[in-house]
Tab-separated table of C-alpha atoms (C1' of nucleotides) in Angstrom:
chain	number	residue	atom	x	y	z
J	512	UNK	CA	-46.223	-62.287	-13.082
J	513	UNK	CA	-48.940	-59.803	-14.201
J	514	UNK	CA	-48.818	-58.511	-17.869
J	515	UNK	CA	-50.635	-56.137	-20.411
J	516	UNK	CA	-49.976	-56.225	-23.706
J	517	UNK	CA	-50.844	-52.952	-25.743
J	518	UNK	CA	-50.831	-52.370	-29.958
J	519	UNK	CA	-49.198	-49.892	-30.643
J	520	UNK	CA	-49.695	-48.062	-34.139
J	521	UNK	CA	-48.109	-50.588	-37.106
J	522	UNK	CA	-44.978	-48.682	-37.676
J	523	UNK	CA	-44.124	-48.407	-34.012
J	524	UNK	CA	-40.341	-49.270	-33.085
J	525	UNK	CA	-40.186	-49.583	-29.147
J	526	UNK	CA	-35.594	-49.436	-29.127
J	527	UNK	CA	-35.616	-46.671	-31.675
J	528	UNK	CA	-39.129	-44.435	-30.309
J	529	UNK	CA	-38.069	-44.752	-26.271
J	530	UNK	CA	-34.363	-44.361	-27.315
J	531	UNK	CA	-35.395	-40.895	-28.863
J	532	UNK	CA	-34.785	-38.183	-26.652
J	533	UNK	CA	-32.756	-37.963	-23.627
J	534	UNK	CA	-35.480	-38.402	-20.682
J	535	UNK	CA	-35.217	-42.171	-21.361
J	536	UNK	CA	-31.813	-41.739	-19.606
J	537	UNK	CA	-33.805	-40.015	-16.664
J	538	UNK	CA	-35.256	-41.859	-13.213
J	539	UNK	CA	-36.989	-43.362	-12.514
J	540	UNK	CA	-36.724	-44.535	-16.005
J	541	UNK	CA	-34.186	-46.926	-16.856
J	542	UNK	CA	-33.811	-48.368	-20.225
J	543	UNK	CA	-31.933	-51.815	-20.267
J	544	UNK	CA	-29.970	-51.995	-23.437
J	545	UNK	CA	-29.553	-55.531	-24.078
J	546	UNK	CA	-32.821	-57.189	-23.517
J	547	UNK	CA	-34.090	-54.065	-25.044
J	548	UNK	CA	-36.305	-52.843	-22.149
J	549	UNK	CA	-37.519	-50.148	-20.435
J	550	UNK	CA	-38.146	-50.367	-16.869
J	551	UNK	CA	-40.099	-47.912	-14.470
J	552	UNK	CA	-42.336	-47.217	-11.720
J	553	UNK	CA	-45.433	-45.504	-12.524
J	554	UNK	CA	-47.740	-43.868	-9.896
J	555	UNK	CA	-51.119	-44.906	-10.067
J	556	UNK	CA	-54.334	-43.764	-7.872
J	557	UNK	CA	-54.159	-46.399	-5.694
J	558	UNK	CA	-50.736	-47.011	-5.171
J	559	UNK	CA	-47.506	-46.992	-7.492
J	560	UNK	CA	-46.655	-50.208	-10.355
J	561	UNK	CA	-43.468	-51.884	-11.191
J	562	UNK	CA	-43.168	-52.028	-15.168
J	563	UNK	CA	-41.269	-53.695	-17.437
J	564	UNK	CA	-41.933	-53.072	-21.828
J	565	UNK	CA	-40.586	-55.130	-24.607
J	566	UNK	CA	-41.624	-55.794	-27.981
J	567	UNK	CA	-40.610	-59.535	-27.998
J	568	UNK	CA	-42.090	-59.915	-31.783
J	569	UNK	CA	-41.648	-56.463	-33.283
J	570	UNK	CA	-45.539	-55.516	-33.004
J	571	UNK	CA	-47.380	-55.934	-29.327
J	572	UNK	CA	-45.677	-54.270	-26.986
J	573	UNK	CA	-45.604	-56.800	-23.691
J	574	UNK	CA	-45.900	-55.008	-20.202
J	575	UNK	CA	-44.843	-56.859	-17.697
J	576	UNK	CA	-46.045	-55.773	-14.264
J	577	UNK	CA	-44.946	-56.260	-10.379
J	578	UNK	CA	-48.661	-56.869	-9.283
J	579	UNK	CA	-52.176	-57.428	-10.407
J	580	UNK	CA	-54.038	-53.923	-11.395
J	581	UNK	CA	-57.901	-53.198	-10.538
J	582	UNK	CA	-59.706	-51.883	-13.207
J	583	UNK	CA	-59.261	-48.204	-11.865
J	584	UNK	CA	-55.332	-48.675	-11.914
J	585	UNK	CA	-55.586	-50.328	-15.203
J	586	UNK	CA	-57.099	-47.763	-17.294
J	587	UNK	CA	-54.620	-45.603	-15.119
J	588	UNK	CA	-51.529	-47.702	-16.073
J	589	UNK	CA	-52.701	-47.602	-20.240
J	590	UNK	CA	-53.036	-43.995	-20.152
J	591	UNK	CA	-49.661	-43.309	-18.950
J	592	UNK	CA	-47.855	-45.659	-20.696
J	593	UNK	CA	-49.983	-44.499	-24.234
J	594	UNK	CA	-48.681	-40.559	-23.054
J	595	UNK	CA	-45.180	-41.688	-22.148
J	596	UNK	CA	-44.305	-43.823	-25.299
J	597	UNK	CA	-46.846	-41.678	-28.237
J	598	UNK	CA	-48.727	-44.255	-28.801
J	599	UNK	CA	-51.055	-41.914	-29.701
J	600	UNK	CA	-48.956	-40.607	-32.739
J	601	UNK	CA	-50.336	-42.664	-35.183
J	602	UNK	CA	-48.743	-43.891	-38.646
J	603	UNK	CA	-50.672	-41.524	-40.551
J	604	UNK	CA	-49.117	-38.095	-38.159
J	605	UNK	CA	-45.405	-39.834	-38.710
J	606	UNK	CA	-46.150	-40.290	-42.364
J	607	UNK	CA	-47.047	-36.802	-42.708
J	608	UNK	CA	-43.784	-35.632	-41.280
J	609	UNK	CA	-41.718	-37.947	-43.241
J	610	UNK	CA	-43.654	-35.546	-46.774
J	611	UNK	CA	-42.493	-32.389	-44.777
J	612	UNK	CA	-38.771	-33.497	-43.952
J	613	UNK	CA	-37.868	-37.108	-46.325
J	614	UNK	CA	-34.846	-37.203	-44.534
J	615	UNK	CA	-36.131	-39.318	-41.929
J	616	UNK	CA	-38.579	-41.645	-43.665
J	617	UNK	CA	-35.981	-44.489	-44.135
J	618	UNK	CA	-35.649	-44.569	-40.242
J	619	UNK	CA	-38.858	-43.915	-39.420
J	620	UNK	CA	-38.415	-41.518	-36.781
J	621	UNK	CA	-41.108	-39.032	-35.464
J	622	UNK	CA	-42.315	-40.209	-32.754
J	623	UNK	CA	-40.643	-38.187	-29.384
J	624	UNK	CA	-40.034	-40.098	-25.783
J	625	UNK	CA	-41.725	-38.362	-22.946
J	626	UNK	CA	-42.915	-38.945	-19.613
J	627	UNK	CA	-46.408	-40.968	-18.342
J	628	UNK	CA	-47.168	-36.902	-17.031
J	629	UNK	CA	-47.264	-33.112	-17.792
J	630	UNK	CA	-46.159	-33.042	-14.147
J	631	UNK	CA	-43.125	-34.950	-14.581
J	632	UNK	CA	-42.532	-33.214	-17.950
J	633	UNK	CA	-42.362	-30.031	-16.605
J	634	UNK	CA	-39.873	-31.185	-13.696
J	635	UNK	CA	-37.581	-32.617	-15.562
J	636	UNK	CA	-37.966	-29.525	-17.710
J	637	UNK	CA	-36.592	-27.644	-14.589
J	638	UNK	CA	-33.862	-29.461	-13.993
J	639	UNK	CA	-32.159	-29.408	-17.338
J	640	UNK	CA	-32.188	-25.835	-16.972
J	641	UNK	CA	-28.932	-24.043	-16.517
J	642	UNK	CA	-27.083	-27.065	-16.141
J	643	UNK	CA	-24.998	-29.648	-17.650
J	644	UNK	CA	-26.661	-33.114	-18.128
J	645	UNK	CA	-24.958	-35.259	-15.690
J	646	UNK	CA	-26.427	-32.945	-13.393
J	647	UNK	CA	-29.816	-33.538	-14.560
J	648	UNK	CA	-29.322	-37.395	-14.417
J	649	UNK	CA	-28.667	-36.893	-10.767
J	650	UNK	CA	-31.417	-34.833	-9.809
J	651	UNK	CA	-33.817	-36.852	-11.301
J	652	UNK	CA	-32.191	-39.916	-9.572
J	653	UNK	CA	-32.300	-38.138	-6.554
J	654	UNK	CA	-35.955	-36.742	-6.800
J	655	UNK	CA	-37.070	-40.477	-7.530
J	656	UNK	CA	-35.019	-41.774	-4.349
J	657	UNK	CA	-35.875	-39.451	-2.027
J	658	UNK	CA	-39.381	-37.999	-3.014
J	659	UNK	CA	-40.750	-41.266	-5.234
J	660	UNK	CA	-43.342	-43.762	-3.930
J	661	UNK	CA	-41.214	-46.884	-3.696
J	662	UNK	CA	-42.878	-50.624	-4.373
J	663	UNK	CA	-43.164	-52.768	-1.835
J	664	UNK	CA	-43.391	-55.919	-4.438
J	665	UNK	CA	-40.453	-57.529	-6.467
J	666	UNK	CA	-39.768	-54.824	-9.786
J	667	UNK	CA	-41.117	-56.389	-13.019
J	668	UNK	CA	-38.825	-58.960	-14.429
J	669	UNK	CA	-36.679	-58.105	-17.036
J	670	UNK	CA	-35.200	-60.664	-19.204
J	671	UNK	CA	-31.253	-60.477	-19.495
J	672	UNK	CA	-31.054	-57.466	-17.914
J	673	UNK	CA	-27.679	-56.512	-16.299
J	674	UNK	CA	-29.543	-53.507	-14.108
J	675	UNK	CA	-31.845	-53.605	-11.390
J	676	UNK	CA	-35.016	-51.944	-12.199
J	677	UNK	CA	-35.501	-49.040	-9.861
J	678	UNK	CA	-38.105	-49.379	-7.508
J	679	UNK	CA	-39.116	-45.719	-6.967
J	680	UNK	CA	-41.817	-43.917	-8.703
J	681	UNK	CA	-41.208	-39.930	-9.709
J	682	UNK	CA	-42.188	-37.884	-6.733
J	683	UNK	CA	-46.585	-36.610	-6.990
J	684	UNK	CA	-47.115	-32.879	-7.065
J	685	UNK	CA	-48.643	-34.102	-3.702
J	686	UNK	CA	-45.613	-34.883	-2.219
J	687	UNK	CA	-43.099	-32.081	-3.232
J	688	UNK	CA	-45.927	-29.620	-2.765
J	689	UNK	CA	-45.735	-30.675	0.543
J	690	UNK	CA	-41.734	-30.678	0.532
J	691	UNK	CA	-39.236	-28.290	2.140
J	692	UNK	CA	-37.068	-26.298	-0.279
J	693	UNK	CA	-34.421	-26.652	2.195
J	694	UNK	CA	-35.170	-30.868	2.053
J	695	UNK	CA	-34.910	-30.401	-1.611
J	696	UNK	CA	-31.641	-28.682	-1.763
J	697	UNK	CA	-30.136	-31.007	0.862
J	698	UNK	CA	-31.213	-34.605	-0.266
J	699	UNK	CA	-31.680	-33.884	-3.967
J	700	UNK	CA	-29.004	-31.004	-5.199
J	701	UNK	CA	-31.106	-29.403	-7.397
J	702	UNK	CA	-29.912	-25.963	-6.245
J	703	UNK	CA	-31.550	-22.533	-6.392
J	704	UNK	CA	-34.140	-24.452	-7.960
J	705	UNK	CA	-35.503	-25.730	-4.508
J	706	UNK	CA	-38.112	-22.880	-4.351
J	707	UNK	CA	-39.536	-22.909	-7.986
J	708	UNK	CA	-40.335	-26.994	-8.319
J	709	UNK	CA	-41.994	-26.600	-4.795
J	710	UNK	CA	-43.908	-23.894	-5.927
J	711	UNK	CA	-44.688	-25.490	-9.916
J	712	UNK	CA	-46.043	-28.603	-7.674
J	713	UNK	CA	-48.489	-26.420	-5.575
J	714	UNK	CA	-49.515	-24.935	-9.021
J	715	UNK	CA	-50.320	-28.287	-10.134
J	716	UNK	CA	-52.740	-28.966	-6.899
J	717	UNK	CA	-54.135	-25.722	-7.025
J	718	UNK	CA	-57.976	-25.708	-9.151
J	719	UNK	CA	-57.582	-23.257	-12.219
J	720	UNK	CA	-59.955	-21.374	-10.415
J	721	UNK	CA	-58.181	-20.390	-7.709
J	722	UNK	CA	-54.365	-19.389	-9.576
J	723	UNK	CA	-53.392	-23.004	-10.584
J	724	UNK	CA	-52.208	-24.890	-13.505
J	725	UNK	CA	-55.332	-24.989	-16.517
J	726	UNK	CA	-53.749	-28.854	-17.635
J	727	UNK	CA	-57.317	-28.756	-19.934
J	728	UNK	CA	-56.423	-25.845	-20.679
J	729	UNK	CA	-52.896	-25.897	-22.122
J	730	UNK	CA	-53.383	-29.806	-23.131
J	731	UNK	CA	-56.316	-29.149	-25.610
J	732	UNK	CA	-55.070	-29.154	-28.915
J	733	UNK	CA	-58.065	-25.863	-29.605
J	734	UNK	CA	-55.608	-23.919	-27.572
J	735	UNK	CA	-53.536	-21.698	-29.824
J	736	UNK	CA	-49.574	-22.085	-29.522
J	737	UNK	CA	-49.311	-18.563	-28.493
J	738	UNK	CA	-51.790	-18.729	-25.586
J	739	UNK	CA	-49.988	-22.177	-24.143
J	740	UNK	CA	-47.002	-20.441	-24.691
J	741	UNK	CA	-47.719	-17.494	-22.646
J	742	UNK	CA	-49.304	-19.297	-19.449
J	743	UNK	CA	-46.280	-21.513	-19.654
J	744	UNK	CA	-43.642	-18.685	-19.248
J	745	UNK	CA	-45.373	-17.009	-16.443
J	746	UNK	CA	-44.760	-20.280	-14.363
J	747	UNK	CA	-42.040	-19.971	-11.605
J	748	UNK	CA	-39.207	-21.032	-12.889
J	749	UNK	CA	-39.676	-21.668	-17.258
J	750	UNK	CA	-38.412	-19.654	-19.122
J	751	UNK	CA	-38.905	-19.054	-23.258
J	752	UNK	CA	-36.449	-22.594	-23.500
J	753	UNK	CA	-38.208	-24.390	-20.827
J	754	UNK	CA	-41.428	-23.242	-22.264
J	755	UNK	CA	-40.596	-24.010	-25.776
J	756	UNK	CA	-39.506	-27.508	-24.784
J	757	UNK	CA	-42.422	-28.330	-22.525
J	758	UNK	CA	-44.571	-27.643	-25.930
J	759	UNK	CA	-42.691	-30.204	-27.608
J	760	UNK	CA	-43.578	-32.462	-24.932
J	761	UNK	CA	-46.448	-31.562	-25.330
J	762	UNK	CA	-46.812	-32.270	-29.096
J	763	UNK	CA	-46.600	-28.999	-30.383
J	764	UNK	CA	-43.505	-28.465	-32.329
J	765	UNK	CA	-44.151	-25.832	-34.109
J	766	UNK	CA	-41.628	-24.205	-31.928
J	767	UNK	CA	-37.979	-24.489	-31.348
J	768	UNK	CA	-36.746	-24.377	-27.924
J	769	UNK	CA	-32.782	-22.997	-28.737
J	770	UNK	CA	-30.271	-23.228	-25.769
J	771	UNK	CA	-26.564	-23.098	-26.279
J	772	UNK	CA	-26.117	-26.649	-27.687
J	773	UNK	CA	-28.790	-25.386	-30.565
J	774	UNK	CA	-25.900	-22.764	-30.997
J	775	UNK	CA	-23.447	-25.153	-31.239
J	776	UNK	CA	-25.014	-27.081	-33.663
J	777	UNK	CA	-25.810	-24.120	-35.498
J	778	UNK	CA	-22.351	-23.510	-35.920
J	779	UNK	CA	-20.603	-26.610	-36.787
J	780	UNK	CA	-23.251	-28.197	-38.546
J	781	UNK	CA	-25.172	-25.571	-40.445
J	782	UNK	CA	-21.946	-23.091	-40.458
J	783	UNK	CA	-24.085	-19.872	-39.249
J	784	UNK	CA	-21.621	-17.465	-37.535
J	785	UNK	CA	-22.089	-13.879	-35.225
J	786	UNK	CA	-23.450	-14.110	-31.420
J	787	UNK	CA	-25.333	-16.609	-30.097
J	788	UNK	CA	-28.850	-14.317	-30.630
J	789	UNK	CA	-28.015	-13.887	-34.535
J	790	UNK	CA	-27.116	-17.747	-34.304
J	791	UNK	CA	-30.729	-18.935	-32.937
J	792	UNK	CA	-32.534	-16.483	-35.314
J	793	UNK	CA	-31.139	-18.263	-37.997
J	794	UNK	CA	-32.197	-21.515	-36.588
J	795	UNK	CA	-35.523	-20.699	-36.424
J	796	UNK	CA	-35.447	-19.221	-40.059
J	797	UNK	CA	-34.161	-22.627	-40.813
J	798	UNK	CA	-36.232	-24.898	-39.541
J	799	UNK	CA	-39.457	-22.742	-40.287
J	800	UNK	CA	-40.220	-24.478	-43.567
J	801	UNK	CA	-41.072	-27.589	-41.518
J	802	UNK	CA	-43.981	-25.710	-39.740
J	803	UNK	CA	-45.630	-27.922	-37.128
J	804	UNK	CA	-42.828	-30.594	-37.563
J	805	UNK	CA	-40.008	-28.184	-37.176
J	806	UNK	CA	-38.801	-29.444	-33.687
J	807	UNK	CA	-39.105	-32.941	-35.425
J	808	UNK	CA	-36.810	-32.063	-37.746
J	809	UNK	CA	-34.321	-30.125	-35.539
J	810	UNK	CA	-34.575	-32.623	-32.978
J	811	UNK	CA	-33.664	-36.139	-35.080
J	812	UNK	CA	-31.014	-33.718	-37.172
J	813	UNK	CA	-29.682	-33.322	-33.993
J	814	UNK	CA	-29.982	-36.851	-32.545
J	815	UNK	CA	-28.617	-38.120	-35.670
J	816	UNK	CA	-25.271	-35.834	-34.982
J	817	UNK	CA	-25.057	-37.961	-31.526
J	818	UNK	CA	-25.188	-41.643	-33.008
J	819	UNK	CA	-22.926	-41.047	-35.119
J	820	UNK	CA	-20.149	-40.013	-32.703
J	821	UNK	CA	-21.683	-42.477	-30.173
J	822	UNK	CA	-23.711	-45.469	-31.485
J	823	UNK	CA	-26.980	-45.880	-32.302
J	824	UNK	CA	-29.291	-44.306	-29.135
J	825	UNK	CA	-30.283	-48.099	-28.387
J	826	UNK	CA	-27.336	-48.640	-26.861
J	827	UNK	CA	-26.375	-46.111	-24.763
J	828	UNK	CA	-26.238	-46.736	-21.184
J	829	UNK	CA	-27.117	-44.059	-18.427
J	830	UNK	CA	-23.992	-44.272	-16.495
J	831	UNK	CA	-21.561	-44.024	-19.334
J	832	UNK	CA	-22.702	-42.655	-23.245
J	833	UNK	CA	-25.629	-41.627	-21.371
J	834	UNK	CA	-23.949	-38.772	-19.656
J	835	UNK	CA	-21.341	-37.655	-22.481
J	836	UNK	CA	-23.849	-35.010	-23.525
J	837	UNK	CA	-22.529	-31.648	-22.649
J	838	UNK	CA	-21.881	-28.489	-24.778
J	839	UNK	CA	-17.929	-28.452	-23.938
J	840	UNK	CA	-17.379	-32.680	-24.595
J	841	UNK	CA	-19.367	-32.559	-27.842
J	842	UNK	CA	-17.322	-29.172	-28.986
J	843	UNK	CA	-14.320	-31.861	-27.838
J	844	UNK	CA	-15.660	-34.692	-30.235
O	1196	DG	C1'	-36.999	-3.228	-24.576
O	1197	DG	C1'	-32.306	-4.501	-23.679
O	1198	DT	C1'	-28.599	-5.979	-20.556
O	1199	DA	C1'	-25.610	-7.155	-16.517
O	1200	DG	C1'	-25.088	-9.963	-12.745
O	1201	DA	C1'	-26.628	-13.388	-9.319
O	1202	DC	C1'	-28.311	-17.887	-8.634
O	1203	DC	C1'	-26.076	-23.416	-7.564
O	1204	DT	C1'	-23.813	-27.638	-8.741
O	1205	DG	C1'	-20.353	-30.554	-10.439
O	1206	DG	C1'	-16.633	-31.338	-13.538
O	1207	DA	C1'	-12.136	-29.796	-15.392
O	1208	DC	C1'	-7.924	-27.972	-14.493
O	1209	DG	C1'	-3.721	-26.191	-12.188
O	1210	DC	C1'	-0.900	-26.336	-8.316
R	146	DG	C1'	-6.295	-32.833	-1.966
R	147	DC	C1'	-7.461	-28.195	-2.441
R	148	DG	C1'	-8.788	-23.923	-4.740
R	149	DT	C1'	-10.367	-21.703	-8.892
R	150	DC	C1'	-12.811	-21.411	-13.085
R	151	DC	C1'	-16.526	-22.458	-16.097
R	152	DA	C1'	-21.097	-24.098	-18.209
R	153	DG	C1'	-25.899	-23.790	-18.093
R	154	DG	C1'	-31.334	-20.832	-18.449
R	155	DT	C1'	-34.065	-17.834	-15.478
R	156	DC	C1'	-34.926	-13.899	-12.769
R	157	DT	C1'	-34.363	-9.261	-11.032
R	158	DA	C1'	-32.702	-4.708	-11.059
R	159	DC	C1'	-31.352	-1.129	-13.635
R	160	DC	C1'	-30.794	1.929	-17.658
DNA sequence: GGTAGACCTGGACGC
DNA sequence: GCGTCCAGGTCTACC
């Protein structure tokens, strides 16, 4: 079977940067907790690729793949997997964040799972929106079944694994541009949302020029925070959260995006009482010192509050740990 | 500028 | 098994 092997930067953990935030529990990712593996299908210009990374040694990171690549897929393939897993945070960016906030030097945590596209990003970004997480696993599963390119090879092989690797892609702006809302709301459940992810994927076809997405735009690290922040929220469908979150995706954490679970960590861990809007102000306040690490530091304060009731992120498994993650079970724990 | 209510789905709960 | 309630962020209408 095909492989690639990629370097990532020296300090690079594959089990504890994938296992970071939650969209390694999404389709068509699927991480497989014992042989330490995480499985997807990516979508490539000439036709989607079966994946499989490890880190067998604790450096290289070994891609295993479910058919040879041409050189035009290849430099594809390396590009998403570099966006998708930070490669591109080097030791020097984490090792800044571990001066701002020490807390997390021991771990070494910094770097922030995310997906092989802004595209994706920004769907999934949809679809955790007014909604409890299980819900979001399934609309992502759904998307990726109904919508994804599927492989037509064997998935890459995964060592002990007890899960099949899926064999569906995420769905192209292409294809849900092209989509009914109604096929959407049928065949995927993702609600009143049907209308706004059609119309976010016609955004992403249309040129700049003519009312689309500026990705150069809003991806160029020139661009001020305020002015990505401001296209972002007049997209269909995102919000000041959505927006906020999409920047952190985007490697700009500068800014917190607060929802009600920030809330509830505001008030059981920090102790900050009054209404929800007095709650998140006092969030921000806090978590201002860290300037352009502050969603860093929110986020692994935050992640650190979930292994310890549930196990280190490693080994959670979608169907199970994976979907324990809602506002009214983690008031429960 | 601030706020109330609608938008959907799925899980929890009571009967 | 069925009905009701609730959580969740965005959008629109209204003040």
């Amino acid at each position: 079977m095909p492989r690639l092997t990629l370097t990532p930067p020296g300090d690079y953990d594959l089990a504890r940067d994938v296992c970071s935030y939650g969209y390694f529990l999404l389709a068509p990712n699927r991480w497989h907790v014992e042989a330490r593996t995480l499985t997807r299908v990516l979508s490539l210009p000439r036709g989607p690729v079966g994946v499989a990374i490890s880190q067998p040694k604790g450096k290289a990171l070994s891609v295993w793949l479910s058919h040879t690549l041409d050189t035009t897929n290849r430099a594809a393939a390396i590009i998403q997997l570099t966006r998708m897993l930070r490669l591109d945070d080097d030791e020097a960016t984490i090792a800044e964040f571990h001066r701002v906030d020490p807390r997390f030097a021991a771990s070494g945590r910094g770097r922030l799972f995310r997906s092989p596209t802004l595209f994706e990003d920004v769907i999934k970004t949809v679809t955790s929106c007014n909604v409890t997480w299980p819900s979001t696993v399934q609309m992502n599963l759904r998307l990726s079944d109904v919508l994804g390119h599927r492989i037509d090879a064997e998935p890459a092989r995964i060592k002990g694994a007890k899960a099949p690797p899926s064999s569906s892609a995420f769905p192209l702006a292409a294809t849900i541009a092209r989509t009914r809302p109604q096929t959407l709301r049928a065949r995927c459940r993702v609600g009143y949302r049907d209308r706004r992810i059609v119309e976010l994927a016609r955004l992403f076809r249309t040129p700049p020029k003519k009312g689309g997405i500026d990705t150069v735009f809003l991806e160029d690290p020139a661009t001020p925070d305020d002015a990505v922040f401001d296209a972002l929220v007049e997209l269909p469908g995102i919000g000041p959260y959505a927006a906020a979150n999409i920047m952190q995706l985007m490697g700009r954490y500068a800014r917190l995006p607060l929802d009600t679970e920030s809330v509830r960590h505001g008030r059981t861990l920090l102790g900050y009482k009054g209404s929800s809007a007095q709650v998140m102000k006092r969030l921000d306040e806090h978590y201002a010192p860290f300037g352009r690490h502050a969603f860093r530091s929110y986020w692994f304060e935050l992640w650190e509050f979930y292994e310890r009731k549930h196990g280190p992120a490693w080994g959670w498994e979608r169907d199970s740990t994976g979907k324990m993650f809602t506002a009214a079970l983690l008031n429960k724990a």
